[in-house]
Amino acid sequence: QVQLVESGGGLVQPGGSLRLSCAASGFTFSMYVMNWYRQAPGKERELVASIFSTADSTNYADSVKGRFTISRDNAKNAVYLQMNSLKPEDTAVYYCSAIMFVQYWGQGTQVTVSS
């Protein structure tokens, strides 16, 4: 069955860094657009970053441009989100998602940015 398993979340101080990972299985990973979303308490889920199947095109929300980097390794069926210069407003549950004709979701990993 399809599985997306996120890891790498945690507590970090403002200005710090985290690297999220998402391990995928149960579908043809290389064909899917991979996304990272986040949802903060009381807010709607928002798209943070996307990477296309060949990894030659990426998109970012304005709020994270220049600070976050999405990447993928099709040989390992994995997608990553490198998050630098973290701010308290980056605190949220981060979700990995795969989309082509259907959309799959992971269970999420908590990122908390606080001093």
mmCIF file with all atom_site columns, C-alpha atoms in Angstrom:
data_model
loop_
_atom_site.group_PDB
_atom_site.id
_atom_site.type_symbol
_atom_site.label_atom_id
_atom_site.label_alt_id
_atom_site.label_comp_id
_atom_site.label_asym_id
_atom_site.label_entity_id
_atom_site.label_seq_id
_atom_site.pdbx_PDB_ins_code
_atom_site.Cartn_x
_atom_site.Cartn_y
_atom_site.Cartn_z
_atom_site.occupancy
_atom_site.B_iso_or_equiv
_atom_site.pdbx_formal_charge
_atom_site.auth_seq_id
_atom_site.auth_comp_id
_atom_site.auth_asym_id
_atom_site.auth_atom_id
_atom_site.pdbx_PDB_model_num
ATOM 1   C CA . GLN A 1 1   ? 0.000  0.000  0.000   1.00 0.00 ? 1   GLN A CA 1
ATOM 2   C CA . VAL A 1 2   ? 0.988  3.632  -0.400  1.00 0.00 ? 2   VAL A CA 1
ATOM 3   C CA . GLN A 1 3   ? 3.071  5.048  2.429   1.00 0.00 ? 3   GLN A CA 1
ATOM 4   C CA . LEU A 1 4   ? 4.635  8.439  2.988   1.00 0.00 ? 4   LEU A CA 1
ATOM 5   C CA . VAL A 1 5   ? 6.598  8.643  6.226   1.00 0.00 ? 5   VAL A CA 1
ATOM 6   C CA . GLU A 1 6   ? 7.994  11.971 7.370   1.00 0.00 ? 6   GLU A CA 1
ATOM 7   C CA . SER A 1 7   ? 10.849 12.379 9.839   1.00 0.00 ? 7   SER A CA 1
ATOM 8   C CA . GLY A 1 8   ? 13.230 15.036 11.075  1.00 0.00 ? 8   GLY A CA 1
ATOM 9   C CA . GLY A 1 9   ? 10.880 17.369 12.888  1.00 0.00 ? 9   GLY A CA 1
ATOM 10  C CA . GLY A 1 10  ? 11.559 18.716 16.354  1.00 0.00 ? 10  GLY A CA 1
ATOM 11  C CA . LEU A 1 11  ? 12.201 21.759 18.487  1.00 0.00 ? 11  LEU A CA 1
ATOM 12  C CA . VAL A 1 12  ? 14.685 24.335 17.208  1.00 0.00 ? 12  VAL A CA 1
ATOM 13  C CA . GLN A 1 13  ? 15.618 27.856 18.213  1.00 0.00 ? 13  GLN A CA 1
ATOM 14  C CA . PRO A 1 14  ? 14.910 30.813 15.925  1.00 0.00 ? 14  PRO A CA 1
ATOM 15  C CA . GLY A 1 15  ? 17.614 31.071 13.293  1.00 0.00 ? 15  GLY A CA 1
ATOM 16  C CA . GLY A 1 16  ? 18.289 27.349 13.430  1.00 0.00 ? 16  GLY A CA 1
ATOM 17  C CA . SER A 1 17  ? 17.962 24.653 10.808  1.00 0.00 ? 17  SER A CA 1
ATOM 18  C CA . LEU A 1 18  ? 16.150 21.357 10.330  1.00 0.00 ? 18  LEU A CA 1
ATOM 19  C CA . ARG A 1 19  ? 16.064 18.842 7.529   1.00 0.00 ? 19  ARG A CA 1
ATOM 20  C CA . LEU A 1 20  ? 12.831 16.963 6.969   1.00 0.00 ? 20  LEU A CA 1
ATOM 21  C CA . SER A 1 21  ? 12.786 13.668 5.110   1.00 0.00 ? 21  SER A CA 1
ATOM 22  C CA . CYS A 1 22  ? 9.929  11.753 3.541   1.00 0.00 ? 22  CYS A CA 1
ATOM 23  C CA . ALA A 1 23  ? 10.267 8.098  2.604   1.00 0.00 ? 23  ALA A CA 1
ATOM 24  C CA . ALA A 1 24  ? 7.815  6.908  -0.037  1.00 0.00 ? 24  ALA A CA 1
ATOM 25  C CA . SER A 1 25  ? 6.651  3.439  -1.022  1.00 0.00 ? 25  SER A CA 1
ATOM 26  C CA . GLY A 1 26  ? 3.791  1.719  -2.814  1.00 0.00 ? 26  GLY A CA 1
ATOM 27  C CA . PHE A 1 27  ? 3.709  3.889  -5.947  1.00 0.00 ? 27  PHE A CA 1
ATOM 28  C CA . THR A 1 28  ? 5.976  4.944  -8.817  1.00 0.00 ? 28  THR A CA 1
ATOM 29  C CA . PHE A 1 29  ? 7.711  7.731  -6.935  1.00 0.00 ? 29  PHE A CA 1
ATOM 30  C CA . SER A 1 30  ? 9.682  9.130  -9.859  1.00 0.00 ? 30  SER A CA 1
ATOM 31  C CA . MET A 1 31  ? 6.498  9.986  -11.769 1.00 0.00 ? 31  MET A CA 1
ATOM 32  C CA . TYR A 1 32  ? 4.916  12.076 -9.022  1.00 0.00 ? 32  TYR A CA 1
ATOM 33  C CA . VAL A 1 33  ? 5.206  15.733 -8.142  1.00 0.00 ? 33  VAL A CA 1
ATOM 34  C CA . MET A 1 34  ? 6.270  15.860 -4.501  1.00 0.00 ? 34  MET A CA 1
ATOM 35  C CA . ASN A 1 35  ? 5.151  18.593 -2.151  1.00 0.00 ? 35  ASN A CA 1
ATOM 36  C CA . TRP A 1 36  ? 5.656  19.759 1.391   1.00 0.00 ? 36  TRP A CA 1
ATOM 37  C CA . TYR A 1 37  ? 2.683  21.359 3.087   1.00 0.00 ? 37  TYR A CA 1
ATOM 38  C CA . ARG A 1 38  ? 2.344  22.737 6.585   1.00 0.00 ? 38  ARG A CA 1
ATOM 39  C CA . GLN A 1 39  ? -0.512 23.498 8.942   1.00 0.00 ? 39  GLN A CA 1
ATOM 40  C CA . ALA A 1 40  ? -0.211 25.719 11.969  1.00 0.00 ? 40  ALA A CA 1
ATOM 41  C CA . PRO A 1 41  ? -2.780 25.641 14.789  1.00 0.00 ? 41  PRO A CA 1
ATOM 42  C CA . GLY A 1 42  ? -5.967 27.420 13.759  1.00 0.00 ? 42  GLY A CA 1
ATOM 43  C CA . LYS A 1 43  ? -4.771 27.942 10.195  1.00 0.00 ? 43  LYS A CA 1
ATOM 44  C CA . GLU A 1 44  ? -5.432 26.278 6.877   1.00 0.00 ? 44  GLU A CA 1
ATOM 45  C CA . ARG A 1 45  ? -2.937 23.853 5.395   1.00 0.00 ? 45  ARG A CA 1
ATOM 46  C CA . GLU A 1 46  ? -0.614 25.685 3.011   1.00 0.00 ? 46  GLU A CA 1
ATOM 47  C CA . LEU A 1 47  ? 1.702  24.555 0.245   1.00 0.00 ? 47  LEU A CA 1
ATOM 48  C CA . VAL A 1 48  ? 5.321  25.230 1.185   1.00 0.00 ? 48  VAL A CA 1
ATOM 49  C CA . ALA A 1 49  ? 7.349  23.734 -1.663  1.00 0.00 ? 49  ALA A CA 1
ATOM 50  C CA . SER A 1 50  ? 6.999  21.529 -4.731  1.00 0.00 ? 50  SER A CA 1
ATOM 51  C CA . ILE A 1 51  ? 9.437  19.589 -6.854  1.00 0.00 ? 51  ILE A CA 1
ATOM 52  C CA . PHE A 1 52  ? 8.649  18.025 -10.198 1.00 0.00 ? 52  PHE A CA 1
ATOM 53  C CA . SER A 1 53  ? 9.440  14.480 -11.194 1.00 0.00 ? 53  SER A CA 1
ATOM 54  C CA . THR A 1 54  ? 12.756 15.224 -12.881 1.00 0.00 ? 54  THR A CA 1
ATOM 55  C CA . ALA A 1 55  ? 13.798 17.598 -10.094 1.00 0.00 ? 55  ALA A CA 1
ATOM 56  C CA . ASP A 1 56  ? 14.526 20.332 -12.617 1.00 0.00 ? 56  ASP A CA 1
ATOM 57  C CA . SER A 1 57  ? 11.733 22.550 -11.433 1.00 0.00 ? 57  SER A CA 1
ATOM 58  C CA . THR A 1 58  ? 10.820 23.692 -7.946  1.00 0.00 ? 58  THR A CA 1
ATOM 59  C CA . ASN A 1 59  ? 8.350  26.165 -6.485  1.00 0.00 ? 59  ASN A CA 1
ATOM 60  C CA . TYR A 1 60  ? 8.201  27.805 -3.083  1.00 0.00 ? 60  TYR A CA 1
ATOM 61  C CA . ALA A 1 61  ? 5.755  29.809 -1.055  1.00 0.00 ? 61  ALA A CA 1
ATOM 62  C CA . ASP A 1 62  ? 6.856  33.430 -0.776  1.00 0.00 ? 62  ASP A CA 1
ATOM 63  C CA . SER A 1 63  ? 7.174  33.047 2.977   1.00 0.00 ? 63  SER A CA 1
ATOM 64  C CA . VAL A 1 64  ? 9.971  30.472 2.675   1.00 0.00 ? 64  VAL A CA 1
ATOM 65  C CA . LYS A 1 65  ? 11.815 31.531 -0.488  1.00 0.00 ? 65  LYS A CA 1
ATOM 66  C CA . GLY A 1 66  ? 15.528 31.823 0.119   1.00 0.00 ? 66  GLY A CA 1
ATOM 67  C CA . ARG A 1 67  ? 15.313 29.874 3.382   1.00 0.00 ? 67  ARG A CA 1
ATOM 68  C CA . PHE A 1 68  ? 13.909 26.454 2.440   1.00 0.00 ? 68  PHE A CA 1
ATOM 69  C CA . THR A 1 69  ? 15.152 24.046 -0.223  1.00 0.00 ? 69  THR A CA 1
ATOM 70  C CA . ILE A 1 70  ? 13.237 21.043 -1.521  1.00 0.00 ? 70  ILE A CA 1
ATOM 71  C CA . SER A 1 71  ? 15.082 18.150 -3.149  1.00 0.00 ? 71  SER A CA 1
ATOM 72  C CA . ARG A 1 72  ? 14.398 14.563 -4.123  1.00 0.00 ? 72  ARG A CA 1
ATOM 73  C CA . ASP A 1 73  ? 16.288 11.333 -4.694  1.00 0.00 ? 73  ASP A CA 1
ATOM 74  C CA . ASN A 1 74  ? 14.332 9.140  -7.090  1.00 0.00 ? 74  ASN A CA 1
ATOM 75  C CA . ALA A 1 75  ? 16.722 6.234  -6.506  1.00 0.00 ? 75  ALA A CA 1
ATOM 76  C CA . LYS A 1 76  ? 15.858 6.272  -2.802  1.00 0.00 ? 76  LYS A CA 1
ATOM 77  C CA . ASN A 1 77  ? 12.178 7.212  -3.203  1.00 0.00 ? 77  ASN A CA 1
ATOM 78  C CA . ALA A 1 78  ? 12.735 10.142 -0.891  1.00 0.00 ? 78  ALA A CA 1
ATOM 79  C CA . VAL A 1 79  ? 12.049 13.852 -0.771  1.00 0.00 ? 79  VAL A CA 1
ATOM 80  C CA . TYR A 1 80  ? 13.662 16.340 1.568   1.00 0.00 ? 80  TYR A CA 1
ATOM 81  C CA . LEU A 1 81  ? 13.060 19.822 2.897   1.00 0.00 ? 81  LEU A CA 1
ATOM 82  C CA . GLN A 1 82  ? 16.083 21.730 4.157   1.00 0.00 ? 82  GLN A CA 1
ATOM 83  C CA . MET A 1 83  ? 14.869 24.550 6.381   1.00 0.00 ? 83  MET A CA 1
ATOM 84  C CA . ASN A 1 84  ? 17.293 27.302 7.352   1.00 0.00 ? 84  ASN A CA 1
ATOM 85  C CA . SER A 1 85  ? 16.893 30.571 9.240   1.00 0.00 ? 85  SER A CA 1
ATOM 86  C CA . LEU A 1 86  ? 13.803 29.219 10.921  1.00 0.00 ? 86  LEU A CA 1
ATOM 87  C CA . LYS A 1 87  ? 11.315 31.640 12.426  1.00 0.00 ? 87  LYS A CA 1
ATOM 88  C CA . PRO A 1 88  ? 8.629  31.133 15.083  1.00 0.00 ? 88  PRO A CA 1
ATOM 89  C CA . GLU A 1 89  ? 6.004  31.509 12.367  1.00 0.00 ? 89  GLU A CA 1
ATOM 90  C CA . ASP A 1 90  ? 7.388  28.372 10.705  1.00 0.00 ? 90  ASP A CA 1
ATOM 91  C CA . THR A 1 91  ? 5.989  26.354 13.610  1.00 0.00 ? 91  THR A CA 1
ATOM 92  C CA . ALA A 1 92  ? 3.522  23.841 12.179  1.00 0.00 ? 92  ALA A CA 1
ATOM 93  C CA . VAL A 1 93  ? 2.920  20.222 11.345  1.00 0.00 ? 93  VAL A CA 1
ATOM 94  C CA . TYR A 1 94  ? 4.703  19.527 8.064   1.00 0.00 ? 94  TYR A CA 1
ATOM 95  C CA . TYR A 1 95  ? 3.207  17.039 5.637   1.00 0.00 ? 95  TYR A CA 1
ATOM 96  C CA . CYS A 1 96  ? 4.731  15.261 2.668   1.00 0.00 ? 96  CYS A CA 1
ATOM 97  C CA . SER A 1 97  ? 2.411  14.760 -0.295  1.00 0.00 ? 97  SER A CA 1
ATOM 98  C CA . ALA A 1 98  ? 2.631  13.048 -3.670  1.00 0.00 ? 98  ALA A CA 1
ATOM 99  C CA . ILE A 1 99  ? 0.390  14.071 -6.540  1.00 0.00 ? 99  ILE A CA 1
ATOM 100 C CA . MET A 1 100 ? -0.215 12.968 -10.081 1.00 0.00 ? 100 MET A CA 1
ATOM 101 C CA . PHE A 1 101 ? -3.795 11.890 -10.837 1.00 0.00 ? 101 PHE A CA 1
ATOM 102 C CA . VAL A 1 102 ? -4.377 11.204 -7.140  1.00 0.00 ? 102 VAL A CA 1
ATOM 103 C CA . GLN A 1 103 ? -2.877 12.798 -4.053  1.00 0.00 ? 103 GLN A CA 1
ATOM 104 C CA . TYR A 1 104 ? -1.276 10.874 -1.222  1.00 0.00 ? 104 TYR A CA 1
ATOM 105 C CA . TRP A 1 105 ? -0.434 12.262 2.237   1.00 0.00 ? 105 TRP A CA 1
ATOM 106 C CA . GLY A 1 106 ? 1.910  11.398 5.046   1.00 0.00 ? 106 GLY A CA 1
ATOM 107 C CA . GLN A 1 107 ? 0.997  11.577 8.722   1.00 0.00 ? 107 GLN A CA 1
ATOM 108 C CA . GLY A 1 108 ? 2.989  14.751 9.374   1.00 0.00 ? 108 GLY A CA 1
ATOM 109 C CA . THR A 1 109 ? 5.908  15.761 11.562  1.00 0.00 ? 109 THR A CA 1
ATOM 110 C CA . GLN A 1 110 ? 5.863  18.578 14.092  1.00 0.00 ? 110 GLN A CA 1
ATOM 111 C CA . VAL A 1 111 ? 8.274  21.479 13.728  1.00 0.00 ? 111 VAL A CA 1
ATOM 112 C CA . THR A 1 112 ? 8.431  23.931 16.609  1.00 0.00 ? 112 THR A CA 1
ATOM 113 C CA . VAL A 1 113 ? 10.569 27.068 16.421  1.00 0.00 ? 113 VAL A CA 1
ATOM 114 C CA . SER A 1 114 ? 10.916 28.633 19.844  1.00 0.00 ? 114 SER A CA 1
ATOM 115 C CA . SER A 1 115 ? 13.507 29.999 22.208  1.00 0.00 ? 115 SER A CA 1
#
